[in-house]
Amino acid sequence: MGVSGSGKTTVSGALAARLGVVYAEADEFHPPANIAKMSAGHPLTDE
């Protein structure tokens, strides 16, 4: 969790590659509607 665009995915993907482990991007586990909402810059809520 952190600020959008700060490089979390870039750093964690590079670290996983360096360590030789599988990398799973948590955002990919959301339903398509939530992914579209996040892609549009809208935060998700608990609702």
Short mmCIF file of C-alpha atoms in Angstrom, two decimals, residues 2-43:
data_model
loop_
_atom_site.label_atom_id
_atom_site.label_comp_id
_atom_site.label_asym_id
_atom_site.label_seq_id
_atom_site.Cartn_x
_atom_site.Cartn_y
_atom_site.Cartn_z
CA GLY A 2 1.32 3.45 -0.82
CA VAL A 3 1.18 6.48 -3.05
CA SER A 4 0.17 5.84 -6.66
CA GLY A 5 3.02 6.15 -9.13
CA SER A 6 5.75 5.87 -6.51
CA GLY A 7 7.31 2.76 -8.08
CA LYS A 8 5.97 0.02 -5.80
CA THR A 9 5.24 -2.33 -8.71
CA THR A 10 8.54 -1.58 -10.45
CA VAL A 11 10.63 -2.20 -7.33
CA SER A 12 8.73 -5.28 -6.18
CA GLY A 13 8.79 -6.81 -9.68
CA ALA A 14 12.54 -6.26 -9.95
CA LEU A 15 13.08 -7.69 -6.48
CA ALA A 16 11.03 -10.79 -7.30
CA ALA A 17 13.03 -11.30 -10.50
CA ARG A 18 16.30 -10.88 -8.63
CA LEU A 19 15.24 -13.39 -5.98
CA GLY A 20 13.82 -15.80 -8.55
CA VAL A 21 10.35 -15.87 -7.03
CA VAL A 22 6.90 -15.49 -8.55
CA TYR A 23 5.51 -11.95 -8.43
CA ALA A 24 1.79 -11.45 -7.94
CA GLU A 25 0.40 -7.94 -8.43
CA ALA A 26 -2.40 -7.60 -5.88
CA ASP A 27 -4.45 -5.24 -8.07
CA GLU A 28 -4.90 -8.08 -10.58
CA PHE A 29 -6.99 -9.99 -8.01
CA HIS A 30 -9.72 -7.32 -8.02
CA PRO A 31 -12.86 -7.75 -10.12
CA PRO A 32 -12.75 -5.97 -13.51
CA ALA A 33 -15.08 -3.18 -12.32
CA ASN A 34 -12.69 -2.28 -9.50
CA ILE A 35 -9.67 -2.39 -11.82
CA ALA A 36 -11.45 0.03 -14.18
CA LYS A 37 -12.29 2.31 -11.27
CA MET A 38 -8.68 2.34 -10.03
CA SER A 39 -7.37 2.87 -13.57
CA ALA A 40 -9.57 5.93 -13.83
CA GLY A 41 -7.96 7.32 -10.68
CA HIS A 42 -10.86 6.66 -8.34
CA PRO A 43 -10.04 5.10 -4.95
#
